[in-house]
């Protein structure tokens, strides 16, 4: 169970990306986090595994307070939370297998990992996961020689390799075509159910969120404005989250990327609706 | 790769990272060759232990001197050499940059006609083949001792350096822009001015500033073979074991390079 | 700014008035300084020598490439002794070229070992200097950067001068000189490569609970490996060129032979050395181009 209370994040430039968020996520619950660009979705999930340091508030994973952990404690806690990235974030020059096995880095000693001497159990598990995500036989392929959908599957396998309690997923489908996006979401949902995993999935594609998750959180300008089952997220509620025509607060960096994400999201919305 | 894929069918499935060179014999041959070469090369270093021990004293002397640089006793020599280095740098860079433009244009295969291209490429290859010091030896033999030979040396190596990079830049430009300008009925020169120049100018300015920096550093060494600049003062100081003066000269050189780097950084930020 | 309102028409200029004035002053100032430098150099030049340069050059070329007896060629031809002389000429040059073999191999050793040593010192420094891997931006990073700039601003020939005085003439001084100069060059390019890595990948490795060293070996080093290899090979190619002249100050390699040939005004030998250097440089350029294509 993940309990977030009063989470506030102020970036060094003074900007408050999160203004006190309270949310509880039960074991095995699949939660979609939606909201306009710049709402703080990435910031929220990155605060959970402290890739971004929270400014105020508490985050408890299975009764363990994360915000005050020291480095060793944080490393141990990070093993329980796996992250999946929009741009896959694979180590492109390593093979698929090495990428999947890198999910075990938190549990394997430095020299073992340096010489790639992972325990046989991990290797077996990795082969099984590759099969499960549909990448059988590709283990020696270099990661950058895969298509986007395949790379995201490797990312998912790497995350599951950690044997986590919760998945933190940041826009898993934003760089994929509509069909692959649905496949990847379906895969994520199936795997979460199979392993009894909770997941927070940042996503711009509202229809996908409705179809595959149990619960939807709407974030707007750092505040939670919606929390409920997919059925309650009707078209009248959407403007409340996305603020009608208002897209004013734009992140200055990565403008192009944001542009892309948004347009593909809208395109998807229109197509699927 | 070959080893692991056949093993995937048996269970338990083993996994080894696929080696960079798949053929084990070739891989080991390469490792052995590298080790053998390093051993051979290391063995050919002749180490004179007594001399090294004597060197410890010298080293201590030098580091002590490095902390107490003496700008005063050879100040007039140092100052003359330093100013000479700076003037050589200024002259050589301005002339070299000016000359490298036509040669760079001529050496760009997408702009120049074939004969011009070949001539310019030959000029660049010849000017780049030899180290500045070797050029300086030749030019000193031709023009006599003094900064003139040094300036010619620096001009020639500036042309070799900038000309080649400019040519490569021009060959890499976005050709659509050129065609768009061509479509307006522009002449060859108009094409160069409106379509080519804007694409290469920022990097060209950056490279010229970088070359200014290099030329100053080179001007500090070609004096060793008599081509003017602070290098002559430096060599003399070394030969007389005047480490305090050596240290002063080195500090002057490093300080100037720092200053160049700072100024060119500032200019680059403004221009680019 | 470039558009200005002038008597109700809008005029387009590249610069506004103030900018234009500043621009002109700066340009004029630079031009004046450069012209003044021209004058200083001109004052320091013995122009008779410059005017006689073509003659001197021709004379030099003759002494380098032609045998002493070349004025007697018609006479020798009539006497039927020309071929003997020609054969002798090439035999002597061939013999001298054989003598150059060892110094040439030494030159390559100096360049290679110097590069290896330089890269070994440069890599940790680069990690300390890169903004995203340094342990401290306020303390460690400036020191690492200062070391890199210092290494870069002192030419390898000056390092060699210094080392020859300290540890004595020979290859060792050359190797260390090459290494010390390479540190700055490789270190700078390397830390720039490190700063350009994909941070997402690094975050991904971090979020598995990996330790600092594991993040480095899994998340950072694979990303910079090609750049690392490319930079090292590039510097090796430059170092071959540098190593050919270190001998002029006693730091080993073919430059030693060059020094003694110049001291004895044996221009014939100098020309053989130049050809040997040229061949080595061309060869190293070819090797490095091949090697770089192979690693990237
Ligand atoms: N390092 C940073 N420094 C300052 N402000 C930041 C930083 N990172 C993010 N922000 C700001 O925090 C806000 C939230 O960013 P975040 O990346 O969490 O948005 P998001 O909801 O994930 O957006 P998107 O859907 O576009 O990914 C944005 O306004 C952004 O500009
Ligand atoms: Mg985001």
Coordinates of C-alpha atoms and ligand atoms in Angstrom, one line a residue, chain A residues 9-18 33-46 52 86 170-171 202-204 219 221-222 249-254 257-259 261-262, ligand 1:
Chain A
X9 CA 7.5 19.8 -4.4
X10 CA 9.2 23.1 -4.9
X11 CA 11.9 23.2 -7.6
X12 CA 15.0 25.2 -7.0
X13 CA 13.7 28.0 -9.1
X14 CA 10.8 28.4 -6.7
X15 CA 8.2 26.8 -8.8
X16 CA 5.7 24.6 -7.0
X17 CA 5.0 21.6 -9.1
X18 CA 3.0 19.8 -6.5
X33 CA -2.8 9.6 -13.5
X34 CA -4.0 12.1 -16.0
X35 CA -3.7 15.8 -16.4
X36 CA -2.4 18.5 -18.8
X37 CA 1.3 18.9 -19.6
X38 CA 3.1 20.5 -16.7
X39 CA 0.5 19.4 -14.2
X40 CA 3.2 17.6 -12.2
X41 CA 2.5 14.0 -13.1
X42 CA 6.1 13.0 -13.7
X43 CA 7.2 15.0 -10.7
X44 CA 4.7 13.0 -8.6
X45 CA 5.9 9.6 -9.5
X46 CA 9.5 10.6 -9.5
X52 CA 13.1 14.0 -7.5
X86 CA 8.2 7.0 -21.9
X170 CA 5.6 7.5 -16.9
X171 CA 3.8 7.7 -20.1
X202 CA 0.9 8.6 -16.1
X203 CA -0.9 8.8 -19.3
X204 CA -2.2 11.5 -21.8
X219 CA -3.9 16.3 -11.6
X221 CA -1.4 22.5 -11.7
X222 CA 0.0 20.4 -8.8
X249 CA 1.5 26.9 -18.2
X250 CA 3.9 25.2 -20.6
X251 CA 7.2 23.8 -19.6
X252 CA 9.8 25.9 -21.3
X253 CA 12.3 23.0 -21.9
X254 CA 11.5 20.1 -24.2
X257 CA 8.7 16.8 -27.2
X258 CA 5.7 18.1 -25.2
X259 CA 4.2 19.2 -28.5
X261 CA 3.1 14.0 -26.9
X262 CA 0.1 16.3 -26.9
Ligands
LIG1 N1 14.0 20.5 -12.7 C1 13.0 21.4 -12.7 N2 13.2 22.7 -12.3 C2 12.1 23.5 -12.3 N3 10.9 23.3 -12.7 C3 10.6 22.0 -13.1 C4 11.7 21.0 -13.2 N4 11.1 19.9 -13.7 C5 9.8 20.1 -13.9 N5 9.5 21.4 -13.6 C6 8.2 22.1 -13.7 O1 7.3 21.4 -12.9 C7 6.0 21.3 -13.6 C8 5.6 19.9 -13.6 O2 6.5 19.1 -14.5 P1 6.2 17.6 -14.8 O3 7.3 17.1 -15.6 O4 5.9 16.8 -13.5 O5 4.9 17.7 -15.6 P2 4.0 16.5 -16.3 O6 2.7 16.6 -15.7 O7 4.7 15.2 -16.2 O8 4.0 17.0 -17.8 P3 4.0 16.1 -19.1 O9 2.7 15.6 -19.2 O10 4.3 17.2 -20.2 O11 5.1 15.2 -18.9 C9 6.2 21.9 -15.0 O12 5.7 23.2 -15.0 C10 7.7 22.0 -15.1 O13 8.1 23.2 -15.8

